[in-house]
Short mmCIF file of C-alpha atoms and ligand atoms in Angstrom, two decimals:
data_model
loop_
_atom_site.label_atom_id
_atom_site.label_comp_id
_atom_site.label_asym_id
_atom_site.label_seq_id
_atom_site.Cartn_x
_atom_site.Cartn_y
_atom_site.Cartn_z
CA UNK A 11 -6.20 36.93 -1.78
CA UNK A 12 -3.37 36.36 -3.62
CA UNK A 13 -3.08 35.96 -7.23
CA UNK A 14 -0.53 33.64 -7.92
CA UNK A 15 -0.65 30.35 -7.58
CA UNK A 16 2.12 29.58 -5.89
CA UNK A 17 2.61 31.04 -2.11
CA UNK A 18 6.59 29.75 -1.44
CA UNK A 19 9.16 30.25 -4.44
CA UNK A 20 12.80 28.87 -3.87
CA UNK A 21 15.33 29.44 -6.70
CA UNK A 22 18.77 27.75 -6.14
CA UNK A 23 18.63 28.16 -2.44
CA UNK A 24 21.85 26.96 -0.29
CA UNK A 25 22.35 27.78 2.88
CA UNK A 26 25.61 27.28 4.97
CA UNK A 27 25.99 26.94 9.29
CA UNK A 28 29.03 28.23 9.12
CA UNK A 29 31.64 25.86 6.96
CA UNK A 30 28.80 23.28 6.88
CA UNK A 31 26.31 23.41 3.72
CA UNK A 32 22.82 22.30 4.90
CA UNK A 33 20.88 23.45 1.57
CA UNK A 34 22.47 22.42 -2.24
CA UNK A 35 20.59 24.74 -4.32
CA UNK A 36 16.85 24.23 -3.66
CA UNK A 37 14.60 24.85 -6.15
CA UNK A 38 10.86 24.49 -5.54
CA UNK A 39 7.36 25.63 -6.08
CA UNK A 40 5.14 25.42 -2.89
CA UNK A 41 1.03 25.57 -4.42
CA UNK A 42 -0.70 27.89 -2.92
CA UNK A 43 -3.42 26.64 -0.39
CA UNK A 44 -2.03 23.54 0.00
CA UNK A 45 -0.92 21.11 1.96
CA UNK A 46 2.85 20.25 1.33
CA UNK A 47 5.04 18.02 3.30
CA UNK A 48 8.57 17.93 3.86
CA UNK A 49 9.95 14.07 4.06
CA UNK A 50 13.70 12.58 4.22
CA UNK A 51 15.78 10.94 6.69
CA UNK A 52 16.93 12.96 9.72
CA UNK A 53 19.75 15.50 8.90
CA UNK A 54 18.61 15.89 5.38
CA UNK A 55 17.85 19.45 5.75
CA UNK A 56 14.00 19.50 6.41
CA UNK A 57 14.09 21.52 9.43
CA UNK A 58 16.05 23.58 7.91
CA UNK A 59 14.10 24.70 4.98
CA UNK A 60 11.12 25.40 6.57
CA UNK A 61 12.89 27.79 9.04
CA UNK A 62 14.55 29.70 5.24
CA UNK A 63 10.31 30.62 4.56
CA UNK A 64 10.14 33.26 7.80
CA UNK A 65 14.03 33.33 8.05
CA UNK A 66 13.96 32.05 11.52
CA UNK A 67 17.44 30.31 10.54
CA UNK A 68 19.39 33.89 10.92
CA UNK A 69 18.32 33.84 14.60
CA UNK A 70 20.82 30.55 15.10
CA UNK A 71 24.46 32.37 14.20
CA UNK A 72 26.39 32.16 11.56
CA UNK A 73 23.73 31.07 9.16
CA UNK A 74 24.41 32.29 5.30
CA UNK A 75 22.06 32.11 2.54
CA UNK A 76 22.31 32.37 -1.32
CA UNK A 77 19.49 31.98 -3.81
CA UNK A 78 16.05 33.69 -3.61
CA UNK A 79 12.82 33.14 -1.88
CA UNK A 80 9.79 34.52 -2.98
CA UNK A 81 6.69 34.17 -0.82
CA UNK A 82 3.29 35.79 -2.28
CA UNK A 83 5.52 36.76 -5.16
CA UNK A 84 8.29 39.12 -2.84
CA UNK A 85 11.68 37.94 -2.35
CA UNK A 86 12.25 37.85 1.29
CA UNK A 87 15.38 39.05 1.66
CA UNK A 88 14.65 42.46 -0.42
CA UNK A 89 16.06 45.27 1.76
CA UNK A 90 12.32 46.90 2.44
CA UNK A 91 11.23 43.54 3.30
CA UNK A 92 10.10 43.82 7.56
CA UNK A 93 11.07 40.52 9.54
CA UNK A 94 8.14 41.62 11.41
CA UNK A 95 5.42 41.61 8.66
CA UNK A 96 7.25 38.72 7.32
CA UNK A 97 6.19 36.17 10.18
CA UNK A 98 2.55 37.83 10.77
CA UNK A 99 2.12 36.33 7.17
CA UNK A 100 4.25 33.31 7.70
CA UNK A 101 3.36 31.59 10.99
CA UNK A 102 4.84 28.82 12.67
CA UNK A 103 3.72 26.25 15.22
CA UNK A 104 6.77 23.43 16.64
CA UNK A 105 7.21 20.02 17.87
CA UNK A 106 6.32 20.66 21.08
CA UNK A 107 3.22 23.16 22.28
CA UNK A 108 4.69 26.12 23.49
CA UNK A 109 1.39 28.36 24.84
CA UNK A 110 2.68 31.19 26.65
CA UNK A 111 2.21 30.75 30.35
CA UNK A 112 -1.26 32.92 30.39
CA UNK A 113 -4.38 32.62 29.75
CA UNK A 114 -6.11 30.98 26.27
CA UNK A 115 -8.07 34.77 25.89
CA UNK A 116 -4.29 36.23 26.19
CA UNK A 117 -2.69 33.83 24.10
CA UNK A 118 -4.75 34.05 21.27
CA UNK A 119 -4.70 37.91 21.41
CA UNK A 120 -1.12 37.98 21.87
CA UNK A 121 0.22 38.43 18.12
CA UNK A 122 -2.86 41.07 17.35
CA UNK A 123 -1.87 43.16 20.60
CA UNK A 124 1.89 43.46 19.65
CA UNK A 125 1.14 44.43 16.10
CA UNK A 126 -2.18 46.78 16.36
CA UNK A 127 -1.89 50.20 17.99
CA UNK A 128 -3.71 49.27 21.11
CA UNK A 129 -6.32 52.33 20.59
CA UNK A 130 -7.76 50.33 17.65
CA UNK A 131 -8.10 46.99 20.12
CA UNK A 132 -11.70 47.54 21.75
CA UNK A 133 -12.85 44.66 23.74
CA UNK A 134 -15.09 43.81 21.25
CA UNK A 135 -12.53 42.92 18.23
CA UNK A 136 -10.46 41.35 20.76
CA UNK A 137 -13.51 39.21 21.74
CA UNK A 138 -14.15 38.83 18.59
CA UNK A 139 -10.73 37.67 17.22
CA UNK A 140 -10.68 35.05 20.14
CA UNK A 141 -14.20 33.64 19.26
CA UNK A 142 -13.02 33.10 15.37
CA UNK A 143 -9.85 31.72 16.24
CA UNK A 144 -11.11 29.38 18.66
CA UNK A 145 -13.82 28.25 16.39
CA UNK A 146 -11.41 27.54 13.68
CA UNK A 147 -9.53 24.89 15.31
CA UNK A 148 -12.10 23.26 16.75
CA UNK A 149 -11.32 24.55 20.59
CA UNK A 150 -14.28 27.20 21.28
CA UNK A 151 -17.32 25.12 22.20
CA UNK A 152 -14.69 23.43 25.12
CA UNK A 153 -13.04 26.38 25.88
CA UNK A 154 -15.23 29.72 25.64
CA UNK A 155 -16.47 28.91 29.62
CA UNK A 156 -12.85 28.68 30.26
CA UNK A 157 -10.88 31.52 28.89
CA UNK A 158 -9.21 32.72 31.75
CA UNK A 159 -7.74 29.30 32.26
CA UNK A 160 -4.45 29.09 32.37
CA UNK A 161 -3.04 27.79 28.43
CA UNK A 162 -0.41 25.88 29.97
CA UNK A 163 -2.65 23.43 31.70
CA UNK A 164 -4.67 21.98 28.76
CA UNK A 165 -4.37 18.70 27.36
CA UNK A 166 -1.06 18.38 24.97
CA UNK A 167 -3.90 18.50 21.68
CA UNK A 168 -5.55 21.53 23.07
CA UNK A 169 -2.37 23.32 23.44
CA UNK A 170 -1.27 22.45 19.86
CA UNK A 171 -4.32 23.65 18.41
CA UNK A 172 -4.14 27.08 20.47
CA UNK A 173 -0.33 27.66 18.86
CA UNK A 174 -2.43 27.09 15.68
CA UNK A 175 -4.96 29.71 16.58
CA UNK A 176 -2.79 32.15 17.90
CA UNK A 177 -1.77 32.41 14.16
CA UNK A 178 -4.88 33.36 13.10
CA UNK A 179 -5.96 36.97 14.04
CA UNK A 180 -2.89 38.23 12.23
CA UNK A 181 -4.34 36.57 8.93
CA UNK A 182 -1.11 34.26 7.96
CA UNK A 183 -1.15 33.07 4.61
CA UNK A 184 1.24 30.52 5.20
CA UNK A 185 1.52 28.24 8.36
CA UNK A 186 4.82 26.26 8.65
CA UNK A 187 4.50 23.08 11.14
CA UNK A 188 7.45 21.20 12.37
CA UNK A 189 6.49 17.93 13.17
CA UNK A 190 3.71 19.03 14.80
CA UNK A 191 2.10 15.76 16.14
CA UNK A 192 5.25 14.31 17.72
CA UNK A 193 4.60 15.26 21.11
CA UNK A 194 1.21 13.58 20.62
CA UNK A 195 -0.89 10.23 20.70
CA UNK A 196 -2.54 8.75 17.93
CA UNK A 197 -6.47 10.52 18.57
CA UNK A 198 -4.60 13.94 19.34
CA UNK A 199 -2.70 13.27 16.33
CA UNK A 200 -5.76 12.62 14.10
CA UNK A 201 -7.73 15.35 15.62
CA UNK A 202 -4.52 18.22 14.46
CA UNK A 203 -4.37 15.95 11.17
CA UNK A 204 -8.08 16.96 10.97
CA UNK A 205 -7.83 20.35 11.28
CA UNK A 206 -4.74 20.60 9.15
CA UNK A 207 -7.52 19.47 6.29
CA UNK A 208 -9.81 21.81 7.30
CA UNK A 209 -7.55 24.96 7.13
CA UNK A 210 -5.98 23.86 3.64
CA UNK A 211 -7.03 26.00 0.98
CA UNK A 212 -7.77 28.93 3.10
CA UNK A 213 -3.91 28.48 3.99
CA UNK A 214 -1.29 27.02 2.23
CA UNK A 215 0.48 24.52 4.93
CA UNK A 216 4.15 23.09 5.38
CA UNK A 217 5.16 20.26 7.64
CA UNK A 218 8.31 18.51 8.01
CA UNK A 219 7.05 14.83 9.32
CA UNK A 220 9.31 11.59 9.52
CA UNK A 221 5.50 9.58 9.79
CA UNK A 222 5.54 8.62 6.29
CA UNK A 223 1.82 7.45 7.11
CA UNK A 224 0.98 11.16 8.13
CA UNK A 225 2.51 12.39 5.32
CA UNK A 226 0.23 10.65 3.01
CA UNK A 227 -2.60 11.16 4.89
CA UNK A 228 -2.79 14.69 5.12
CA UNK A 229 -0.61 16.19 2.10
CA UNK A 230 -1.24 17.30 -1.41
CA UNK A 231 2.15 17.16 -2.44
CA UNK A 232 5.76 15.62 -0.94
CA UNK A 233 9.17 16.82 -1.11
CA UNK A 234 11.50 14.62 -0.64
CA UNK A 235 14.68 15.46 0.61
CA UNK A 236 18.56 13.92 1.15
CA UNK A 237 21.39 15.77 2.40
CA UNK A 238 20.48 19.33 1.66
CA UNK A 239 19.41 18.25 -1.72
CA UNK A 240 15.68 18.41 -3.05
CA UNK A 241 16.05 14.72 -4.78
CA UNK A 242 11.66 15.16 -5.48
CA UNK A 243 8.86 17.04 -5.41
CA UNK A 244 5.49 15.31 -6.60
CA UNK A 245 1.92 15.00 -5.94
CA UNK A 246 1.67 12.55 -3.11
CA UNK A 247 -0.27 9.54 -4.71
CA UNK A 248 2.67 9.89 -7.30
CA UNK A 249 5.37 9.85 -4.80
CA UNK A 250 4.00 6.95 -2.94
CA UNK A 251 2.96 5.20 -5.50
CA UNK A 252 5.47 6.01 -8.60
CA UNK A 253 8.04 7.94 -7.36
CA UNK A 254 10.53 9.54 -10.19
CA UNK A 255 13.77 8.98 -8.71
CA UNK A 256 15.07 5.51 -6.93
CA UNK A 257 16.31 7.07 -3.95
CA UNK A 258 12.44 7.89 -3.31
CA UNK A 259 11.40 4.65 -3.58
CA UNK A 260 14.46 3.45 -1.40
CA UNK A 261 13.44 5.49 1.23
CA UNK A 262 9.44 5.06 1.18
CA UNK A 263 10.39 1.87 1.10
CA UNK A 264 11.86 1.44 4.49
CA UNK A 265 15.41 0.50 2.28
CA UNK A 266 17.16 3.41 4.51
CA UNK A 267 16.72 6.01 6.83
N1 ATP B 310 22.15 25.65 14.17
C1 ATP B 310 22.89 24.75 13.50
N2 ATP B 310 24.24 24.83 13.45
C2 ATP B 310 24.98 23.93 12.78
N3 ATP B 310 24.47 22.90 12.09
C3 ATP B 310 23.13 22.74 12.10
C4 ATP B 310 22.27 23.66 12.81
N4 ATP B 310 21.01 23.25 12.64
C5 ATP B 310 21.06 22.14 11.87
N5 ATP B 310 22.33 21.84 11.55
C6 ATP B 310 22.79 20.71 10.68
O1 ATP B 310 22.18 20.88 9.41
C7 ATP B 310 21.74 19.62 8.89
C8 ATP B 310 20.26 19.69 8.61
O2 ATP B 310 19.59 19.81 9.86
P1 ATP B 310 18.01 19.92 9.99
O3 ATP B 310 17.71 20.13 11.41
O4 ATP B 310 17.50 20.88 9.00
O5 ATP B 310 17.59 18.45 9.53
P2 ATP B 310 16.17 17.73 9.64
O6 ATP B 310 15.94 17.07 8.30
O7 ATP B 310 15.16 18.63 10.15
O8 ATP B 310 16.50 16.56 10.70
P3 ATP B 310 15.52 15.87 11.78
O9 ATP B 310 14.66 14.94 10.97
O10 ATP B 310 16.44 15.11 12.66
O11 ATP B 310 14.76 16.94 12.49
C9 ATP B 310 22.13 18.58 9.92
O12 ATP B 310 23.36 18.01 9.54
C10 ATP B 310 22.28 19.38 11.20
O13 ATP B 310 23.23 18.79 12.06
MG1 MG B 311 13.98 18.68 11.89
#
């Protein structure tokens, strides 16, 4: 487990699409085991910054960074740092489920298959690793008669929760989410809310969400963001409640955005 209390470490992070500056110098501390989310009007960078915690951003062109990251204490972009190892640690579920087009067993296997020599994958961890996952999020008692079924055709909730167990086997510590209800209705929403509470502490959790409701529901802390800047970062009762800068309380206010 790791020592430090903090899992995500930004120091003067900006971060350029080509001529067009998307991050001013972010500076942040992300708590370890928490549940953090990312709020601000659309465009303000949210997106963004999650993507700068597994580097996903240098897949998308002519993307440069300056600043550092430090996750679990290691700046990311150290030369012996492995993009591979990176995202086992750092996972990521989206907007919209995106299950591979096999079957739940295969799905949830699929991270530990590509990064364990397959001589050390008996049937029994891999059984194993699927029964844990599963369990985790909530999806084992429905799904262990049905494991060959295809992932594709569950219900919208079940697939979300799968992309979250997929994570699992490779032991993430951290587990961005990008507005990961949006594609949903209100009980599917409430049941991946649920299990976002569930899985705080042993993970530490980021999600970019424009539901200001959600936001306050389910996080620990708030960042608050507006064009590329950081404007806040406070405990969310504070935020919502007291927030330190006006342009929070314009915005949780409704005043823009
Ligand atoms: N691949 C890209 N190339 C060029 N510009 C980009 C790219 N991705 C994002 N941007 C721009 O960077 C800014 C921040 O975008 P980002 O997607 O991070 O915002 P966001 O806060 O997630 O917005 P939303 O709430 O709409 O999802 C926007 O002005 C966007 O147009
Ligand atoms: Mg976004």
């Amino acid at each position: 487990m790791n020592e430090n209390k903090h899992s995500i470490e930004t120091r003067a992070l900006s971060l350029w699409y080509g001529e067009f500056q998307a991050l001013y110098n972010v500076s942040v501390d992300i708590g370890h085991g928490l549940i953090t989310s990312l709020i601000g009007p659309s465009g303000c960078g949210k997106t963004t910054l999650l993507r700068c915690f597994n580097r996903v951003n240098e897949r998308y062109g002519n993307v440069k960074t300056s600043g550092e990251i430090r996750i679990l204490g290691k700046n990311i972009y150290d030369p012996d740092v492995e993009l591979i190892e990176l995202r086992k640690s750092v996972g990521m579920v989206f907007q919209r489920p995106n299950p591979l087009p096999i079957s739940v067993y295969e799905n949830v296997v699929f991270g530990l298959r590509l990064h364990t020599p397959a001589k050390e994958l008996t049937r029994a961890r891999l059984d194993e690793a699927v029964e844990e996952a599963l369990t985790d999020v909530g999806l084992w008692d429905d799904l262990k008669d049905r494991l060959k079924r295809k992932a594709t055709d569950l219900q919208l909730e079940q697939q979300q929760k799968l992309c979250i167990a997929r994570l699992l086997p490779l032991k993430p510590e951290i587990i961005l989410m990008d507005e990961p209800c949006s594609a949903l209705d209100v009980e599917a929403t409430r049941q991946i809310e649920e299990l976002m509470l569930e899985l705080a502490g042993r993970y530490t959790i980021v999600i970019v969400t424009h539901n200001m409701a959600q936001a306050r529901r389910v996080s620990h802390e708030c960042l608050f963001m507006l064009m590329g800047e950081l404007v806040e970062h406070s405990r969310t009762e504070d935020l919502f409640i007291n927030p330190a800068d006006s342009r929070t309380a314009d915005y949780i206010e409704g005043r823009f955005g």
